[in-house]
mmCIF file with all atom_site columns, C-alpha atoms in Angstrom:
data_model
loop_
_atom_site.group_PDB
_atom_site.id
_atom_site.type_symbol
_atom_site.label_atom_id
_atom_site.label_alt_id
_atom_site.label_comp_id
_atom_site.label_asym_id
_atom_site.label_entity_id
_atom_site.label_seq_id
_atom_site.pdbx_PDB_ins_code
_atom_site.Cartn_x
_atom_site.Cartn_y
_atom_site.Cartn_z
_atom_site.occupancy
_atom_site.B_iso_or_equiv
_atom_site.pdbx_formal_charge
_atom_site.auth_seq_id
_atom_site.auth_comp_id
_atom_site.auth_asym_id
_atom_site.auth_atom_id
_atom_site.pdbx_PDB_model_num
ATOM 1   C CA . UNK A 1 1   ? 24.457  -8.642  7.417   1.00 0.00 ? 1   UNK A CA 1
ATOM 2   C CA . UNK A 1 2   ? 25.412  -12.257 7.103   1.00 0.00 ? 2   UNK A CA 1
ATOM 3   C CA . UNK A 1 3   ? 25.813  -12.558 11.084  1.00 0.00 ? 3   UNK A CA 1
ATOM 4   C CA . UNK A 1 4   ? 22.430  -10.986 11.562  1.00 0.00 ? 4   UNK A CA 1
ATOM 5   C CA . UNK A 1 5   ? 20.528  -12.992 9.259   1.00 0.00 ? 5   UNK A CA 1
ATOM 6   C CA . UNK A 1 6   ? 22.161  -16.602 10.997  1.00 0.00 ? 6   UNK A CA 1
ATOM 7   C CA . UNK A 1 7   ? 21.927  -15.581 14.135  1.00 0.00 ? 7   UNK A CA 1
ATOM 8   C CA . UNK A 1 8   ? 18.172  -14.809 13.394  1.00 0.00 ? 8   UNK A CA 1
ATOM 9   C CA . UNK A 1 9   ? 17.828  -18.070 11.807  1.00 0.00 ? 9   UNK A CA 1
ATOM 10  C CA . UNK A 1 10  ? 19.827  -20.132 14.788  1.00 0.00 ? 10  UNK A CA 1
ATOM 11  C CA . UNK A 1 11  ? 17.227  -18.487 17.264  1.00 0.00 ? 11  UNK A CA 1
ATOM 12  C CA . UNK A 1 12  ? 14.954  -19.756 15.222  1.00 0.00 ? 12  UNK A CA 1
ATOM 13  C CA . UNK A 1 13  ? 15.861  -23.217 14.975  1.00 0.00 ? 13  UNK A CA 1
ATOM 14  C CA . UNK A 1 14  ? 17.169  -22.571 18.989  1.00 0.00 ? 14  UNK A CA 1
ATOM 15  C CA . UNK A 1 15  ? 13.414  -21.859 19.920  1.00 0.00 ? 15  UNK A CA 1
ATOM 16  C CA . UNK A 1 16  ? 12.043  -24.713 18.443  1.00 0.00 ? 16  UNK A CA 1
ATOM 17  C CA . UNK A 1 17  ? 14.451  -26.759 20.239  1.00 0.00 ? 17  UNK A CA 1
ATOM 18  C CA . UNK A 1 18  ? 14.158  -24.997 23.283  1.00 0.00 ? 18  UNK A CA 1
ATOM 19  C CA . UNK A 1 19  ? 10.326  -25.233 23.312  1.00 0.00 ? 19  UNK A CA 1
ATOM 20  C CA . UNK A 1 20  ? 11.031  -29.048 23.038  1.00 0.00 ? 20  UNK A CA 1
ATOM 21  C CA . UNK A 1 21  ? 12.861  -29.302 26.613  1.00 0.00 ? 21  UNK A CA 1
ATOM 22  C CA . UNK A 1 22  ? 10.807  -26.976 28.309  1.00 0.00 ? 22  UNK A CA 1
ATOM 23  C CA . UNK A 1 23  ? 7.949   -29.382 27.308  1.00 0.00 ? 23  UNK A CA 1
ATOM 24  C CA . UNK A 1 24  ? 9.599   -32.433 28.735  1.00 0.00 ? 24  UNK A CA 1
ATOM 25  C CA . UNK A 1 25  ? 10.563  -30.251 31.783  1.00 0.00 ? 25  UNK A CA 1
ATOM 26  C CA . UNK A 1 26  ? 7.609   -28.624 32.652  1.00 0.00 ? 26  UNK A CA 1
ATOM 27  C CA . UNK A 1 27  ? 4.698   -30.278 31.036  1.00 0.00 ? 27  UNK A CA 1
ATOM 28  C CA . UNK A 1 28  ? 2.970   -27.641 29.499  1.00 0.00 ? 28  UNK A CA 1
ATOM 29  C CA . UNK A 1 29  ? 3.528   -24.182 28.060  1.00 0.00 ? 29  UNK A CA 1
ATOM 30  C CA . UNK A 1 30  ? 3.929   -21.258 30.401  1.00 0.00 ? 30  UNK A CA 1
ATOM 31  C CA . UNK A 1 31  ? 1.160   -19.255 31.547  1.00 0.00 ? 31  UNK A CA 1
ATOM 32  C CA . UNK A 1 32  ? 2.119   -16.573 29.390  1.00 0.00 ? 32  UNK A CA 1
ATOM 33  C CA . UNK A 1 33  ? 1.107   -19.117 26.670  1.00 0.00 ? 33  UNK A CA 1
ATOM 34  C CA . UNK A 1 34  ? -2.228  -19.378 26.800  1.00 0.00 ? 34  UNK A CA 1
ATOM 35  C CA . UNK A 1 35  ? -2.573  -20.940 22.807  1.00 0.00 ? 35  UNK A CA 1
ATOM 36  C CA . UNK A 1 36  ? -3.307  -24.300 22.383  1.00 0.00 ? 36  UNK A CA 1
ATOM 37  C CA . UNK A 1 37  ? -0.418  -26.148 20.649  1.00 0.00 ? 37  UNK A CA 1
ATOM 38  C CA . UNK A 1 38  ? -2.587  -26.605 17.485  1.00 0.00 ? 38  UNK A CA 1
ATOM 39  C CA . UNK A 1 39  ? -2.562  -23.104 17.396  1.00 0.00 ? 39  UNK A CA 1
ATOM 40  C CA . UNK A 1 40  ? 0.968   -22.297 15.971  1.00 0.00 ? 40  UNK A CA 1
ATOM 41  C CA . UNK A 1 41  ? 0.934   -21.941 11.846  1.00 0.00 ? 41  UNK A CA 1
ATOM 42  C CA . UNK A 1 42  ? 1.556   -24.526 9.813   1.00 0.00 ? 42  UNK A CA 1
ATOM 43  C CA . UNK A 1 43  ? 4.095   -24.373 6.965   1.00 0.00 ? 43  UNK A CA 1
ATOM 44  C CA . UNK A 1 44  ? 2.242   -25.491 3.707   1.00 0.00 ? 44  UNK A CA 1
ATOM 45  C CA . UNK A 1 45  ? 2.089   -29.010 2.956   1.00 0.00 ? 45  UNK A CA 1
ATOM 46  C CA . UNK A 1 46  ? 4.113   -28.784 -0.321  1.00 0.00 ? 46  UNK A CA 1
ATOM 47  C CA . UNK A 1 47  ? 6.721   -26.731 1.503   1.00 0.00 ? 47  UNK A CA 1
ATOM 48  C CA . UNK A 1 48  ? 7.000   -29.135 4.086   1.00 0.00 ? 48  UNK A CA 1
ATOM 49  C CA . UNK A 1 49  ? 6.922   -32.749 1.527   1.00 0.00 ? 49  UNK A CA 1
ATOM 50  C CA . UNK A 1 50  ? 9.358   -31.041 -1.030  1.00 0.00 ? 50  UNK A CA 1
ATOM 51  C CA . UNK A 1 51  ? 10.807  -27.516 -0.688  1.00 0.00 ? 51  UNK A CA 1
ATOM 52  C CA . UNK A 1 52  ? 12.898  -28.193 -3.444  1.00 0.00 ? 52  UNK A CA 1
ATOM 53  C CA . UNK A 1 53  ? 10.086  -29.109 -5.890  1.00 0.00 ? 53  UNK A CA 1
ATOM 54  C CA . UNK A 1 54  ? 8.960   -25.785 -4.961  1.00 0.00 ? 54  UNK A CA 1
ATOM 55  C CA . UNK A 1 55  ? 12.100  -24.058 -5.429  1.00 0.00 ? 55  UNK A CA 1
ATOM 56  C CA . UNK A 1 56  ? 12.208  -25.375 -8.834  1.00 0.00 ? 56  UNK A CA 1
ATOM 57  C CA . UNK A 1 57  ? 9.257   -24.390 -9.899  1.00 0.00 ? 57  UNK A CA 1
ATOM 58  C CA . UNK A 1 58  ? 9.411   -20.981 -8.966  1.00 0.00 ? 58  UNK A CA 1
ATOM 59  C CA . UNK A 1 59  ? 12.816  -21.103 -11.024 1.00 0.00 ? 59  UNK A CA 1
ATOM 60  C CA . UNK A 1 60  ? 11.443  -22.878 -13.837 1.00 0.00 ? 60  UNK A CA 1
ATOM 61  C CA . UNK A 1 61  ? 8.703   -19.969 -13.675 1.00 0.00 ? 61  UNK A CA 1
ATOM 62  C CA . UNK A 1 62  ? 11.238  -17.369 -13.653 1.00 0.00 ? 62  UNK A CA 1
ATOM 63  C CA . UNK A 1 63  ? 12.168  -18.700 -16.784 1.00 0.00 ? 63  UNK A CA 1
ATOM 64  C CA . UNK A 1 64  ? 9.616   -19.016 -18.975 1.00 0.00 ? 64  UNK A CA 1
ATOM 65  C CA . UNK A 1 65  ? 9.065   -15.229 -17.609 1.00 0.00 ? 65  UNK A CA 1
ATOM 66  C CA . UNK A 1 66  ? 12.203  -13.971 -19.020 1.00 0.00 ? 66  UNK A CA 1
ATOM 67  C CA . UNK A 1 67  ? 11.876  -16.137 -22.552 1.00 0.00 ? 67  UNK A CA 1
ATOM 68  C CA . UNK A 1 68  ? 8.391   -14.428 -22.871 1.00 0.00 ? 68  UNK A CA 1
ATOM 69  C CA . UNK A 1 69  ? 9.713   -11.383 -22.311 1.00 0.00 ? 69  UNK A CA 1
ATOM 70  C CA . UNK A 1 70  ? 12.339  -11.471 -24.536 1.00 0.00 ? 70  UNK A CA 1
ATOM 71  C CA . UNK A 1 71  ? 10.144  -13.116 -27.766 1.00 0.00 ? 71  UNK A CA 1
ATOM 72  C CA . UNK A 1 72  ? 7.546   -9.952  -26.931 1.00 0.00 ? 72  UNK A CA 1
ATOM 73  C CA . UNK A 1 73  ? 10.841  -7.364  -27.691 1.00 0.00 ? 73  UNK A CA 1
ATOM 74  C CA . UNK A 1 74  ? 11.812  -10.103 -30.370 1.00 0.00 ? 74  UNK A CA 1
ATOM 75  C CA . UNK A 1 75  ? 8.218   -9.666  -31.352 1.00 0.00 ? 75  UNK A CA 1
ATOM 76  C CA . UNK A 1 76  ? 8.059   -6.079  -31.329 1.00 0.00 ? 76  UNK A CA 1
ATOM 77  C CA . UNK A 1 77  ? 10.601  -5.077  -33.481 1.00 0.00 ? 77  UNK A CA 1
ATOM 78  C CA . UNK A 1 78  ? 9.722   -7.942  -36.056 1.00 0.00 ? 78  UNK A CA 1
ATOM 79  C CA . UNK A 1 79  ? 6.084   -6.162  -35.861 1.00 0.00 ? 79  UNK A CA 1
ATOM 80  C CA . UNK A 1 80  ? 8.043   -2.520  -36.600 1.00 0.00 ? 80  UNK A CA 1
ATOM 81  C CA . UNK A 1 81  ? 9.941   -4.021  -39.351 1.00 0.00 ? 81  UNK A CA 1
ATOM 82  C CA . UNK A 1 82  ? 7.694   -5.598  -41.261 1.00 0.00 ? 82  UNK A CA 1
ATOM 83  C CA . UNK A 1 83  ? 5.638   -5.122  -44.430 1.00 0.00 ? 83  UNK A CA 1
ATOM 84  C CA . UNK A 1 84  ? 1.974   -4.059  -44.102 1.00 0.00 ? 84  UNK A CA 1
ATOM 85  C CA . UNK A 1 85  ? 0.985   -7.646  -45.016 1.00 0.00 ? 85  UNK A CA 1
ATOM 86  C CA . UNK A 1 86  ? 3.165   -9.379  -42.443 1.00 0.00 ? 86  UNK A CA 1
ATOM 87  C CA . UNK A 1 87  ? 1.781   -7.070  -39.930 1.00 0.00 ? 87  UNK A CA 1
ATOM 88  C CA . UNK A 1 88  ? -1.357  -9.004  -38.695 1.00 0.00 ? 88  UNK A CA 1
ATOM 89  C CA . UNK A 1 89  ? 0.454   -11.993 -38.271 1.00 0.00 ? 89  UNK A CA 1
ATOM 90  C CA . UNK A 1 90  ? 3.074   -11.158 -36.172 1.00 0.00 ? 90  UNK A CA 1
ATOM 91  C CA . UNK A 1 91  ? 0.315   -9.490  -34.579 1.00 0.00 ? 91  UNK A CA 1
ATOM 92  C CA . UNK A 1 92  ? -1.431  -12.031 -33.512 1.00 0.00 ? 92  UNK A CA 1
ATOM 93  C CA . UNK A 1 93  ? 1.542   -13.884 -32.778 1.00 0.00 ? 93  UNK A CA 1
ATOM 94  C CA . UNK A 1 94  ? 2.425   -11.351 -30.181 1.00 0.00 ? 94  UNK A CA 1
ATOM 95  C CA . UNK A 1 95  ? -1.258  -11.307 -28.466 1.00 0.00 ? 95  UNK A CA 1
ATOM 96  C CA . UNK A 1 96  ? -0.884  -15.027 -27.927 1.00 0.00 ? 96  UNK A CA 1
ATOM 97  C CA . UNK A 1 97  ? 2.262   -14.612 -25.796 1.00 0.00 ? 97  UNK A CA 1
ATOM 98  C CA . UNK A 1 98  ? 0.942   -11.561 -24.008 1.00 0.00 ? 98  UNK A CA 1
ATOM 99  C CA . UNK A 1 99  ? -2.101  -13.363 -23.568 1.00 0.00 ? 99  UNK A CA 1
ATOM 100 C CA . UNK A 1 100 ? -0.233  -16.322 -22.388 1.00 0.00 ? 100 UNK A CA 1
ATOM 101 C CA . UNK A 1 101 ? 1.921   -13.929 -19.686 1.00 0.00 ? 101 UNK A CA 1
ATOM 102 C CA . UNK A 1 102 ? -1.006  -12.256 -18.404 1.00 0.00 ? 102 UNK A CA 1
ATOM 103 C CA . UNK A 1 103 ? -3.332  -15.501 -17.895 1.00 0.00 ? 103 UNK A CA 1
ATOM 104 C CA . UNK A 1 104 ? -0.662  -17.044 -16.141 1.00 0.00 ? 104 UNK A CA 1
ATOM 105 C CA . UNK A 1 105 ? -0.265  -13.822 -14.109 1.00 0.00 ? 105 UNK A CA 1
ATOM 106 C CA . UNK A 1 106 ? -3.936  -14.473 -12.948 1.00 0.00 ? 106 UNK A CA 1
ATOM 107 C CA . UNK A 1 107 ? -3.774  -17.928 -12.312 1.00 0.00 ? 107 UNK A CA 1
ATOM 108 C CA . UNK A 1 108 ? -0.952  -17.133 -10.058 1.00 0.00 ? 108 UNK A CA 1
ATOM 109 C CA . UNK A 1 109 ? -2.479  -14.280 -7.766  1.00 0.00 ? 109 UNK A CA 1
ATOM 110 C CA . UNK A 1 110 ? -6.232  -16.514 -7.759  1.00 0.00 ? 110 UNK A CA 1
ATOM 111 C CA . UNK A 1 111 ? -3.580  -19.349 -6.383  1.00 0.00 ? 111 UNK A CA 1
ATOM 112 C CA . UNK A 1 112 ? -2.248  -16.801 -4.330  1.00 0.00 ? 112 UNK A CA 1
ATOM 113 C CA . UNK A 1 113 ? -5.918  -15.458 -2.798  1.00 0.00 ? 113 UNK A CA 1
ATOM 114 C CA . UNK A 1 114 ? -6.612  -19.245 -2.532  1.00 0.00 ? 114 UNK A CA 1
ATOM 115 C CA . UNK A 1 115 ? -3.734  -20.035 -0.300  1.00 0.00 ? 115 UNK A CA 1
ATOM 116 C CA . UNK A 1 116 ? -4.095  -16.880 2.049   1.00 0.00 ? 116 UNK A CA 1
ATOM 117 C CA . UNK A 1 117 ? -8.186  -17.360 2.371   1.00 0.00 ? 117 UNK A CA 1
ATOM 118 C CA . UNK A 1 118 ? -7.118  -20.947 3.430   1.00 0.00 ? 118 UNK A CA 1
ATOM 119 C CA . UNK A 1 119 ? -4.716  -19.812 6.114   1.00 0.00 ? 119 UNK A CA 1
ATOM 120 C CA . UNK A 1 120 ? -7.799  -16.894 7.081   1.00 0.00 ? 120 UNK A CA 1
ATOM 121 C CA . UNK A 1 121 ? -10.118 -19.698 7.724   1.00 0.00 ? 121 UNK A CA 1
ATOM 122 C CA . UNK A 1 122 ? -7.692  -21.410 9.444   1.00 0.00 ? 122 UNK A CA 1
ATOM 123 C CA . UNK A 1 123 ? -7.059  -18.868 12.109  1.00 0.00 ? 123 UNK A CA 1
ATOM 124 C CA . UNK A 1 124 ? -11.085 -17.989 12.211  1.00 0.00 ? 124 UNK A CA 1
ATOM 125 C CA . UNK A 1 125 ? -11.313 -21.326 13.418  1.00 0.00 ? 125 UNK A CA 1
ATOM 126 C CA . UNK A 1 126 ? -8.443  -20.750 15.957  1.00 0.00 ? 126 UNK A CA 1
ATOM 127 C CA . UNK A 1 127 ? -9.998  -17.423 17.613  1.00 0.00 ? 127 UNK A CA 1
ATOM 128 C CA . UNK A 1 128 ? -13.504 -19.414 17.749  1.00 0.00 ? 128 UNK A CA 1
ATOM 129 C CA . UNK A 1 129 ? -11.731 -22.489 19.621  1.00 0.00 ? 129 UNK A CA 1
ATOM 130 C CA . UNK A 1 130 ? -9.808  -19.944 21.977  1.00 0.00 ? 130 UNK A CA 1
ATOM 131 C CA . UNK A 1 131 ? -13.063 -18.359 22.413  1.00 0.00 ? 131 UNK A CA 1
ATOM 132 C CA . UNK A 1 132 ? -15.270 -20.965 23.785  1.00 0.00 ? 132 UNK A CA 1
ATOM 133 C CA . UNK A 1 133 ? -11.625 -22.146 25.886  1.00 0.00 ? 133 UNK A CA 1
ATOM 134 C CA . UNK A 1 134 ? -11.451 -18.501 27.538  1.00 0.00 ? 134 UNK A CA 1
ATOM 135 C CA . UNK A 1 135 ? -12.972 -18.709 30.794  1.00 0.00 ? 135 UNK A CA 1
ATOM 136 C CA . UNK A 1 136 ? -11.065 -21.547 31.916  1.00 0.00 ? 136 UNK A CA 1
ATOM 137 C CA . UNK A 1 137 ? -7.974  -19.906 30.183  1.00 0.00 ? 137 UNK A CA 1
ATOM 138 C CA . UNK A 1 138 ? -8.534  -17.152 32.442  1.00 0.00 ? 138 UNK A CA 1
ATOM 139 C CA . UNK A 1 139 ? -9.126  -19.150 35.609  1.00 0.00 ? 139 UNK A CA 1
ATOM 140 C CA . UNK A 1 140 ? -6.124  -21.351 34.510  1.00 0.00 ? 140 UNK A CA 1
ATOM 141 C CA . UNK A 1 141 ? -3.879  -17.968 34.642  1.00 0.00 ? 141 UNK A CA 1
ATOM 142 C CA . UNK A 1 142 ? -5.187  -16.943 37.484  1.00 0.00 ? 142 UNK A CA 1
ATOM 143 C CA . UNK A 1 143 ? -3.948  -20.088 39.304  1.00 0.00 ? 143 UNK A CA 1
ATOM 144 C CA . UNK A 1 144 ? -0.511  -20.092 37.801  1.00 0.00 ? 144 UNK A CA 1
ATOM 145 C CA . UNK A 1 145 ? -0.051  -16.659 39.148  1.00 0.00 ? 145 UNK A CA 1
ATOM 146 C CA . UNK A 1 146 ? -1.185  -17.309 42.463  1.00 0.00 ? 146 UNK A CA 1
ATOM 147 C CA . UNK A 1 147 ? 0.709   -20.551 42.928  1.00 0.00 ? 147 UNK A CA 1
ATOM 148 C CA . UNK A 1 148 ? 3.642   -18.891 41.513  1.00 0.00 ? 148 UNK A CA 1
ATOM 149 C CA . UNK A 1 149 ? 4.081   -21.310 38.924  1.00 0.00 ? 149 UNK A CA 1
ATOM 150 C CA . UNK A 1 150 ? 3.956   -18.617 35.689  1.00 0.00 ? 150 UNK A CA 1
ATOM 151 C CA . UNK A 1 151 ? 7.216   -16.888 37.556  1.00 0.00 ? 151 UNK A CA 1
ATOM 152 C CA . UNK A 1 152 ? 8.964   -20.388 37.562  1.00 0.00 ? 152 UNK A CA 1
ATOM 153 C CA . UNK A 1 153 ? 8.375   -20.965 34.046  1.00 0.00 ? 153 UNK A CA 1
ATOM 154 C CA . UNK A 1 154 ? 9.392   -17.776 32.879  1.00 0.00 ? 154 UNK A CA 1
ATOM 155 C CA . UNK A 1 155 ? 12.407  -18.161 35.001  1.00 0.00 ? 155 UNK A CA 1
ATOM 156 C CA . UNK A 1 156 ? 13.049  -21.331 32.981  1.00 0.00 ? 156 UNK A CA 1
ATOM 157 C CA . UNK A 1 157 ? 12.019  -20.086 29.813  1.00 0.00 ? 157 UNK A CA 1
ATOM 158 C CA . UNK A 1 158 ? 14.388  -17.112 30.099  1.00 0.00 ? 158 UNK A CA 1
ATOM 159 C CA . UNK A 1 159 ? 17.313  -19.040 31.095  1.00 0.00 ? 159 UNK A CA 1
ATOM 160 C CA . UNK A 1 160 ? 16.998  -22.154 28.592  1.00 0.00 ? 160 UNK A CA 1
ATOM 161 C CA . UNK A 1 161 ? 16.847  -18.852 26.124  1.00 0.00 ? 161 UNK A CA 1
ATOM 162 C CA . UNK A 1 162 ? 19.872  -17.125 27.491  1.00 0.00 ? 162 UNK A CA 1
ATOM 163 C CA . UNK A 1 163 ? 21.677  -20.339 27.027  1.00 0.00 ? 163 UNK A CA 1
ATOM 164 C CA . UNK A 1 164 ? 20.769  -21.468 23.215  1.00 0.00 ? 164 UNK A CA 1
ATOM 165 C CA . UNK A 1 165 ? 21.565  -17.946 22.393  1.00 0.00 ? 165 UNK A CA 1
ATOM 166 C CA . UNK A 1 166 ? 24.950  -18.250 24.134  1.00 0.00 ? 166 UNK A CA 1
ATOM 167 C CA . UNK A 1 167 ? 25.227  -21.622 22.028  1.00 0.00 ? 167 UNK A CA 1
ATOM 168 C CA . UNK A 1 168 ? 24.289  -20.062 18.772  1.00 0.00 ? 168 UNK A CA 1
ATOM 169 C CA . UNK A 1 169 ? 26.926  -17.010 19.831  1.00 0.00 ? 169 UNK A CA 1
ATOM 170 C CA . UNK A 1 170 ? 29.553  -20.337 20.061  1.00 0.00 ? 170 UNK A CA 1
ATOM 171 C CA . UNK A 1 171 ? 28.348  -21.712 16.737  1.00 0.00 ? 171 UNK A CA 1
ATOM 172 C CA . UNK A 1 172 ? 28.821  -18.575 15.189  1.00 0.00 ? 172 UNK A CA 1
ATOM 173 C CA . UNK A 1 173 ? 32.550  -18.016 15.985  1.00 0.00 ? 173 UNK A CA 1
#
């Protein structure tokens, strides 16, 4: 499972690289390629500035998730064993964490909805720019088939692949 999952990631990184030299090569991207360069996603800005920031927070989340949990069974059986009088307030103490879980829940899938909504719009406006580009995305294939230039740069492509993937095969070893 380990070899899978690096060789998957060593493509990865062997692509990027790849795509690199065929650019300086062969000045553009095949005609298979048809996207404009702008069009490949874009990691999110905090992932990209500090991806351990946002490791730690989602750790520092995880956290406060389990000491919430464990005050509501704390909670609970304080609730169970008390006297009718005490009752109410632990109560009330246990709606405030469950209220504090559960708004924090929220906040997290609206920051969720507002992320993927972003990255929606952002492809809408992709499609519409490829739209208005398609005739002379079609006429530009056309010519690279007829000239025989989309064969070369598959040709290219599929050897620069073979040979990052025999690389990555060396790496591995």
């Amino acid at each position: 499972m380990k070899n899978a999952f690096l060789a998957v990631v060593l493509l990865g990184f062997a692509g990027t690289l790849f795509a690199q030299e065929l650019k300086e090569v062969d000045g553009g991207a095949p005609a298979e390629c048809s996207l404009p360069a702008d069009s490949a996603p874009k990691a999110r800005a905090s992932a990209q500035t500090a991806p351990q920031a946002v490791f730690e927070s989602r750790r520092q989340a995880k956290k406060a998730f389990k000491k919430r949990r464990k005050q509501i069974r704390k909670l609970v059986k304080k609730y169970r064993k008390a006297s009718a009088q005490e009752k109410p307030a632990v109560k009330a103490q246990l709606y405030a964490v469950v209220s504090e879980g559960m708004d924090k829940g929220l906040a997290g899938m609206k920051a969720r909805l507002a992320e993927e909504q972003a990255n929606l719009d952002r492809w809408n406006q992709k499609l519409a720019q490829e739209e208005a580009r398609w005739p002379e995305i079609k006429a530009q294939q056309v010519e690279d088939l007829l000239s025989g230039a989309a064969e070369r740069k598959h040709k290219l492509a599929r050897k620069a692949w073979k040979q990052e993937l025999k690389a990555a095969r060396l790496r591995l070893r």
